[in-house]
Tab-separated table of C-alpha atoms in Angstrom:
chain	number	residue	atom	x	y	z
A	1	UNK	CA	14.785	37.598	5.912
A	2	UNK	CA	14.018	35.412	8.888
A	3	UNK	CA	11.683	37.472	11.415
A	4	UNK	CA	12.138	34.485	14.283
A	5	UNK	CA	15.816	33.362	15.054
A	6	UNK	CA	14.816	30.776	17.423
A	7	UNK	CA	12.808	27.692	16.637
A	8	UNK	CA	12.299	24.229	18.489
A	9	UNK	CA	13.396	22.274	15.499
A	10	UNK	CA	15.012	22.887	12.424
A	11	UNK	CA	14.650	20.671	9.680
A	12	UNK	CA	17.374	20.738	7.329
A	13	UNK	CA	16.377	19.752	3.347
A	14	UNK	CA	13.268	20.397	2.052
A	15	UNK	CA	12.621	16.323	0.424
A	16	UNK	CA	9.152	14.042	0.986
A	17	UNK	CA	11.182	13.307	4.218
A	18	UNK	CA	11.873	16.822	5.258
A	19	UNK	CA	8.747	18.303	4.501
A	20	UNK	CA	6.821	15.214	6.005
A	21	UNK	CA	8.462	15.748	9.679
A	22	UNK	CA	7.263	19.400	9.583
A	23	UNK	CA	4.103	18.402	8.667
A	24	UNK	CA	4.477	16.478	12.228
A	25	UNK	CA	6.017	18.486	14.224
A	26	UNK	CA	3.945	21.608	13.263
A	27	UNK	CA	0.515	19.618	13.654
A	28	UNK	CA	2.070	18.907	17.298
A	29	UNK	CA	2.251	22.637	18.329
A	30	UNK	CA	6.762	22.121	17.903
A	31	UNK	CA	7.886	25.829	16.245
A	32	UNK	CA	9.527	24.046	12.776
A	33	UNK	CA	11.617	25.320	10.551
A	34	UNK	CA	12.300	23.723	7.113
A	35	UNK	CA	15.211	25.233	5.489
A	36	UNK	CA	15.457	24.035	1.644
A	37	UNK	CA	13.701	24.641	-1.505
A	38	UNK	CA	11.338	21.505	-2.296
A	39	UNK	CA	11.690	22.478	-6.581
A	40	UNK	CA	15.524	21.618	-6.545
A	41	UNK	CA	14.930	17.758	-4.625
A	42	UNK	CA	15.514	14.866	-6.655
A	43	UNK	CA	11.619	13.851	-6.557
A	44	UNK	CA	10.855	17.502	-7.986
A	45	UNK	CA	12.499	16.503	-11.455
A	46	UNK	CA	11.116	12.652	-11.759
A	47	UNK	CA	8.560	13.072	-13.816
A	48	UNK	CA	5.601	10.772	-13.594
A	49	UNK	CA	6.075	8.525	-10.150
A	50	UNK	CA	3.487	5.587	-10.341
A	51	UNK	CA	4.518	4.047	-7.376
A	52	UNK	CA	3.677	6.359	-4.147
A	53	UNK	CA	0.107	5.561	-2.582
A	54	UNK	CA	-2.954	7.343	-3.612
A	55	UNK	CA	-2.637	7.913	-7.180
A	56	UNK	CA	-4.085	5.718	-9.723
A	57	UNK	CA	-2.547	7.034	-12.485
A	58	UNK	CA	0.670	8.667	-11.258
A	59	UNK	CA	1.509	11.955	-9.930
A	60	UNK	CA	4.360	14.463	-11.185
A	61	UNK	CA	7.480	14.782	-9.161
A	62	UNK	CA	6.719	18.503	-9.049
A	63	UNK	CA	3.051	18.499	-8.140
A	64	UNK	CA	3.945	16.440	-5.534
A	65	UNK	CA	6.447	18.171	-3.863
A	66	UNK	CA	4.134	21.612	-4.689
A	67	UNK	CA	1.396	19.506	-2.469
A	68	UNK	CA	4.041	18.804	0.629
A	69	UNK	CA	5.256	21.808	0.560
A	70	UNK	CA	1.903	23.673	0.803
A	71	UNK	CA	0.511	21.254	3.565
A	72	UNK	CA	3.711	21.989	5.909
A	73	UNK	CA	3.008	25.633	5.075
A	74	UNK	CA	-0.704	25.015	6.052
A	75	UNK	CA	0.186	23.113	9.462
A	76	UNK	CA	1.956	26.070	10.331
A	77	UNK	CA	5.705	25.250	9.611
A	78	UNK	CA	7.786	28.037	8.070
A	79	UNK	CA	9.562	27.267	4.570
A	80	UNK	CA	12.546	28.912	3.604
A	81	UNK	CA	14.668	28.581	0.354
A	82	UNK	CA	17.882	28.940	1.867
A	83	UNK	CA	20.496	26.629	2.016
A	84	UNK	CA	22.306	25.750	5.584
A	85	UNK	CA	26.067	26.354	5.131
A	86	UNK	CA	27.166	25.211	8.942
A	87	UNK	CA	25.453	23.530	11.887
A	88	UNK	CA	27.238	23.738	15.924
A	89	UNK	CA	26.004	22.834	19.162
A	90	UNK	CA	26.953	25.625	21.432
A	91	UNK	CA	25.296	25.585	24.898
A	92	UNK	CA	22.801	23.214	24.581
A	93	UNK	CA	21.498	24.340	21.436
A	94	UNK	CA	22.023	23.868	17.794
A	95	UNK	CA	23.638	27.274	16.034
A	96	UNK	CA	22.617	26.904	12.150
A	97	UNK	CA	24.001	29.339	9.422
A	98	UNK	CA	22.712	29.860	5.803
A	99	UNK	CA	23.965	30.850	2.607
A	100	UNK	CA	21.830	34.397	3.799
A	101	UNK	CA	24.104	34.622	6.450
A	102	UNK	CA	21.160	33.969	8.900
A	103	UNK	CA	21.758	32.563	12.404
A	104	UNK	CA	19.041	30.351	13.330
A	105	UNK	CA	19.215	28.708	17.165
A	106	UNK	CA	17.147	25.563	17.258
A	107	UNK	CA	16.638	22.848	20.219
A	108	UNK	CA	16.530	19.395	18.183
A	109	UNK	CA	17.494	19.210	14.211
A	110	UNK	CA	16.575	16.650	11.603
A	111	UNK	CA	18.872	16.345	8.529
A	112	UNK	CA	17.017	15.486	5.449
A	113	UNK	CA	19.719	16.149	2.765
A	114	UNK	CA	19.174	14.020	0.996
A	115	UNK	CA	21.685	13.124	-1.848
A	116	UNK	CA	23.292	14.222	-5.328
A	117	UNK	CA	23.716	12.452	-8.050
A	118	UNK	CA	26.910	10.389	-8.965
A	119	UNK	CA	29.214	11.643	-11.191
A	120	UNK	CA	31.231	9.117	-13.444
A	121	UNK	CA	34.644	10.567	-14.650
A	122	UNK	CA	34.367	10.283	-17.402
A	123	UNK	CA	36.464	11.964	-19.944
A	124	UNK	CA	34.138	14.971	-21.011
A	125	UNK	CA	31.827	14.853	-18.875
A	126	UNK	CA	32.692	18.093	-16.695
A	127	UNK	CA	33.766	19.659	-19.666
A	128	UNK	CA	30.194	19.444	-21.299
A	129	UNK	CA	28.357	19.575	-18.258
A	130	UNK	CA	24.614	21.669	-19.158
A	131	UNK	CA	26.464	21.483	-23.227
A	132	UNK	CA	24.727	18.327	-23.913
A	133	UNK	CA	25.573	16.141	-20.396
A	134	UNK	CA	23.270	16.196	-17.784
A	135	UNK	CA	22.071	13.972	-14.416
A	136	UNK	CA	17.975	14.562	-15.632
A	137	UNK	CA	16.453	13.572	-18.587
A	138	UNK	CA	12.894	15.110	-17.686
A	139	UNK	CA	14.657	18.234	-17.421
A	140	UNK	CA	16.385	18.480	-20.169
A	141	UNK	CA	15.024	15.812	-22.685
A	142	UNK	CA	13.065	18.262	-24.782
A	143	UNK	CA	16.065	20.134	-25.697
A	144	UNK	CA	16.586	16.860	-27.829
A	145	UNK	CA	13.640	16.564	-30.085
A	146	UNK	CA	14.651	14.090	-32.760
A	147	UNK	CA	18.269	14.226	-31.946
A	148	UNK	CA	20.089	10.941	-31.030
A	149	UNK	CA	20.145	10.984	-26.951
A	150	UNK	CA	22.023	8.136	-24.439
A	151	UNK	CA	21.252	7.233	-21.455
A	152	UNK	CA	24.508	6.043	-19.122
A	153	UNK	CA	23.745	3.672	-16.102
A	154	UNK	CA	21.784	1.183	-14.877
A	155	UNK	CA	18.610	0.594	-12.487
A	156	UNK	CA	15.178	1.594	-12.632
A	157	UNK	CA	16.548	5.157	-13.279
A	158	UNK	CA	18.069	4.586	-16.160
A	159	UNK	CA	15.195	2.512	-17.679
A	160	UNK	CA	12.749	5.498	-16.765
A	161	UNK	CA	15.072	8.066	-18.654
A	162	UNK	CA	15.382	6.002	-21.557
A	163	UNK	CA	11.880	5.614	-22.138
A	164	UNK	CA	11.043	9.121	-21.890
A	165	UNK	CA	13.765	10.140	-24.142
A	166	UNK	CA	12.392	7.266	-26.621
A	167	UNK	CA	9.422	9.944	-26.899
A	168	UNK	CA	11.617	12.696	-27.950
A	169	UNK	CA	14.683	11.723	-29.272
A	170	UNK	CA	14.976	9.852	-32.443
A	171	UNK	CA	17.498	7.272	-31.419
A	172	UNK	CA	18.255	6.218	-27.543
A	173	UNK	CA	21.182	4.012	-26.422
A	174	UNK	CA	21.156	3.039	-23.187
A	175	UNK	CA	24.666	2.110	-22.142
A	176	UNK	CA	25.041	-0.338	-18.930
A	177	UNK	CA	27.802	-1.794	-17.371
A	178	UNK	CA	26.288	-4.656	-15.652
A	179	UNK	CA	25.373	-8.105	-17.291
A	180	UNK	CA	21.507	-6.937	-16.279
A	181	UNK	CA	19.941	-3.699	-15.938
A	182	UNK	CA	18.577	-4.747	-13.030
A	183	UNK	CA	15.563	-2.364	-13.339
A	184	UNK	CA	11.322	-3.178	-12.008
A	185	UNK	CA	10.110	-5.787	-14.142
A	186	UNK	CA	7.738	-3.312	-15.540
A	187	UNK	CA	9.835	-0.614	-16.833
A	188	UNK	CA	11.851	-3.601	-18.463
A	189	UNK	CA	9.300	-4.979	-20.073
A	190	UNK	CA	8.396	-1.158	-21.634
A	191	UNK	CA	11.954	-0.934	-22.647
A	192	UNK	CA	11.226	-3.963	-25.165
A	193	UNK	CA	7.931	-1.793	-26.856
A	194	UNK	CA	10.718	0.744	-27.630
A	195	UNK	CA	11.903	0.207	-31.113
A	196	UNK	CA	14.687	3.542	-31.001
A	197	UNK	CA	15.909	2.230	-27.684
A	198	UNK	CA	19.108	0.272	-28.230
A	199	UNK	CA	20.712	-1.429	-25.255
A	200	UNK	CA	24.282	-2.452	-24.419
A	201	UNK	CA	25.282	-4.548	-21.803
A	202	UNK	CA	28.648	-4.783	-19.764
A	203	UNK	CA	29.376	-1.451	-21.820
A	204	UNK	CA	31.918	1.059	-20.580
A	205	UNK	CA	31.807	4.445	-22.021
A	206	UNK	CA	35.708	5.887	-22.418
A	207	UNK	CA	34.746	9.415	-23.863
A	208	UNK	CA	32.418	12.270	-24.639
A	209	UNK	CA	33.440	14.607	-27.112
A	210	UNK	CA	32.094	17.118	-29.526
A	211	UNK	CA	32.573	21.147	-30.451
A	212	UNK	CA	31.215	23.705	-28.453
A	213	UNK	CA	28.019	21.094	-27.546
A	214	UNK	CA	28.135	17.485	-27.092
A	215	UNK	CA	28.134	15.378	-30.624
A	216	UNK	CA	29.152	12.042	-29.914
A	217	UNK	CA	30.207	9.312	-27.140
A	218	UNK	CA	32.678	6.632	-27.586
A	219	UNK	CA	31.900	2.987	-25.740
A	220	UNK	CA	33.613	-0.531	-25.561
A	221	UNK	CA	31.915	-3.770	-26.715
A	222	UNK	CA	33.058	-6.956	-26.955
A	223	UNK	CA	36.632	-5.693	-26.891
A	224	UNK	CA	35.500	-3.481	-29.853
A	225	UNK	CA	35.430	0.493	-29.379
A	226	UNK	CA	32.744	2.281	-31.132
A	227	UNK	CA	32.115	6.022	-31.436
A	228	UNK	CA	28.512	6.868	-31.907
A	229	UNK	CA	26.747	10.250	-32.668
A	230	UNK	CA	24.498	11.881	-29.669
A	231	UNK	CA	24.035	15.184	-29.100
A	232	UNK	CA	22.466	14.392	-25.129
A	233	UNK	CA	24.362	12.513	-22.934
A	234	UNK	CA	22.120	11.672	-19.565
A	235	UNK	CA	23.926	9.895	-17.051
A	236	UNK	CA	21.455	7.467	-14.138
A	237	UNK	CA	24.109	5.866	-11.776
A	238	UNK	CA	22.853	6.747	-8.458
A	239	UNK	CA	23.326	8.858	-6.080
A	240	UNK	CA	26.022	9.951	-3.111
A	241	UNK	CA	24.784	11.457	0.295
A	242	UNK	CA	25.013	15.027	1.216
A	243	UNK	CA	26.876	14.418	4.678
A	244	UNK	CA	29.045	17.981	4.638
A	245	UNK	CA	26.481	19.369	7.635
A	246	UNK	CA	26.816	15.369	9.470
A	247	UNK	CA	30.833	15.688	9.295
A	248	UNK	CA	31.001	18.783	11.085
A	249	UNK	CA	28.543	17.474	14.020
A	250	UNK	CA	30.744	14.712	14.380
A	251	UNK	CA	28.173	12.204	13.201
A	252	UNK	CA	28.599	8.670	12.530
A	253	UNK	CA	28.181	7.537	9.331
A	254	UNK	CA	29.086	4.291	7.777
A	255	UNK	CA	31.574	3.094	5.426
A	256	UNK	CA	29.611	4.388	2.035
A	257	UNK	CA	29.104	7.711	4.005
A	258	UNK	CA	25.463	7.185	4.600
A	259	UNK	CA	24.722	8.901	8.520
A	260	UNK	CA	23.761	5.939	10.507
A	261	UNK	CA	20.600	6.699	12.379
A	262	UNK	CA	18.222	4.171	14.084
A	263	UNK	CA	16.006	2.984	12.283
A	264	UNK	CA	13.658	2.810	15.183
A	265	UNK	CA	14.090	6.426	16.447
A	266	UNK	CA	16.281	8.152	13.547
A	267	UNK	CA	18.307	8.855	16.402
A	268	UNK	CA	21.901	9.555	15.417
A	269	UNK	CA	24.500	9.356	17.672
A	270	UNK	CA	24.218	12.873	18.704
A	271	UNK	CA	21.388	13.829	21.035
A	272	UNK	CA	18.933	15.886	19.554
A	273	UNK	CA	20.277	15.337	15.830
A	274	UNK	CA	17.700	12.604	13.997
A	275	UNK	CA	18.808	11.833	10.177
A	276	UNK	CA	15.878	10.963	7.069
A	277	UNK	CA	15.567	9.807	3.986
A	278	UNK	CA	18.111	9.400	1.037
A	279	UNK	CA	21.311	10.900	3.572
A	280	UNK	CA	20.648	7.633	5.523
A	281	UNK	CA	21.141	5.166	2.423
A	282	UNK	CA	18.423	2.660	3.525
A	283	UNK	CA	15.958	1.842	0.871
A	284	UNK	CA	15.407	5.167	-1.671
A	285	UNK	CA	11.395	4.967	-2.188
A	286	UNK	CA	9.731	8.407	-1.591
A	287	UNK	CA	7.134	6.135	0.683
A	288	UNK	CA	10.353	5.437	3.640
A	289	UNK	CA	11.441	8.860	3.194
A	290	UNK	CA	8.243	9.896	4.181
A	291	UNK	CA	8.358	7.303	6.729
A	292	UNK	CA	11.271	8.326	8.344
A	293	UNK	CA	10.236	11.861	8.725
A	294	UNK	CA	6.756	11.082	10.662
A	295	UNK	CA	8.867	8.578	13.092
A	296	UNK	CA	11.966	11.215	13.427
A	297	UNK	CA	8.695	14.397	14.062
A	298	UNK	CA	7.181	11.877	17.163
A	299	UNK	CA	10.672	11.196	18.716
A	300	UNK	CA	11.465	14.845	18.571
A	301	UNK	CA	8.309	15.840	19.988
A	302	UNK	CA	9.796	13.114	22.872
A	303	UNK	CA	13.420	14.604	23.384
A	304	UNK	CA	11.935	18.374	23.534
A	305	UNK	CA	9.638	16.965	26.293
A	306	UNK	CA	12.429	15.902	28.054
């Protein structure tokens, strides 16, 4: 339980971009408040990232976010798993309620969501959802060891999961819809090293189905349907926002559901309510997330001054 029920800002997700503006705000004497748990963010479960500053050889999603979230800790922000169920302004102030029914007042809030991953419709995919169909192949890739794995999607994502399944599993297909993948030219060119990674493009898969577990997947080609054994079906089409919090503030967001914040100020248009990282939709690099929460930490410090 909370011991303080009143902080100057509240930061709401605990991302790069979350845990970045507490970093701020703490180092600038602000009482913070960062209410999410940094192991269940998207960068937690990457894997190896090779493309955020300072590490030659890569870092692991979950050493990084073990780094952030001990350096907010350290700069005196307080870090709490819980998970913010409602947000009003009442008075002045911001009125935030968690999932452990605590009731948290707060001056200025920054929403740091972030976002969840896309979900496809396709026919068996709730159905075997955690049974062999899942939204992270480092998670759950070794549960595959020489099994036959695909990989639905398109994007650097998908190229990363294929080629870490291509160390497990015995046979990878990587199903895409688009005429390219449309990945970094380096993971594209490591997809072509990959001997048990087989590729289809403008591919459309109609079905999972199996027993109690996943078994196969059935996919057009060429106006030809094929049903193909798998027993791990990881699916890499992107993400949606997490905007529940932004709807009931009255936030603007824009026609892909994205909150629209400046990019200047990550200002939305509700004073004292800034928006970071993925919930924004602007470019998805850990690098702008962490960006955005050092620029929305100084404009805070600003509107509190006020």
């Amino acid at each position: 339980m909370l011991q303080k029920k009143e902080y100057q800002v509240v930061i709401v997700g605990a991302g790069p971009a979350g845990l970045t503006a507490g970093i701020y705000t703490a180092r600038a004497g602000v009482s913070t408040l960062v209410i999410g748990n940094p192991y269940e963010s998207q960068v937690a479960n990457l894997g190896l990232i090779e493309n955020y500053s300072g590490f030659a050889k890569g870092v692991q999603g979950l050493e990084l976010m073990e780094g952030m979230e001990k350096q907010t800790k350290a700069n005196g922000a307080k870090v709490s798993y819980d998970r913010v169920i409602s947000i009003e302004k009442e008075n002045g102030k911001f009125i935030v309620k968690t999932e452990e029914e605590e009731t948290i007042k707060a001056q200025a809030v920054i929403l740091g969501m972030g976002a969840r991953h896309k979900k496809m419709k396709i026919k068996g995919e709730e159905e075997y959802y955690s049974k062999g169909v899942s939204y992270c192949a480092v998670c759950d890739g070794a549960l595959y060891q020489g099994k036959p794995t695909a990989v639905l999607g398109y994007g650097t994502g998908a190229a990363k999961a294929a080629i870490y399944l291509s160390n497990i599993s015995s046979k990878v297909y990587l199903i895409c819809t688009r005429k390219e993948l449309g990945a970094e030219p380096i993971y594209e060119n490591r997809l072509k090293t990959r001997d048990n990674i087989e590729i289809h493009y403008q591919t459309r898969v109609s079905e999972i189905s199996g027993g109690e577990y996943v078994e196969s997947f059935t996919f057009k080609s060429s106006k030809e349907e094929h049903k193909v054994k798998a027993e791990g079906i990881f699916i890499e089409y992107g993400s949606v926002p997490n905007t529940v919090l932004a709807e009931q503030l009255k936030i603007e967001v824009d026609d892909r559901g994205y909150i629209i914040s400046d990019i200047a100020t990550m200002e939305t248009n509700i004073p004292g309510v800034y928006a970071i990282g993925d919930v924004c939709g602007r470019i998805k690099q850990i690098a702008t997330a962490v960006g955005d929460g050092c620029v929305a930490a100084y404009k805070v410090q600003e509107f509190l001054e006020k």
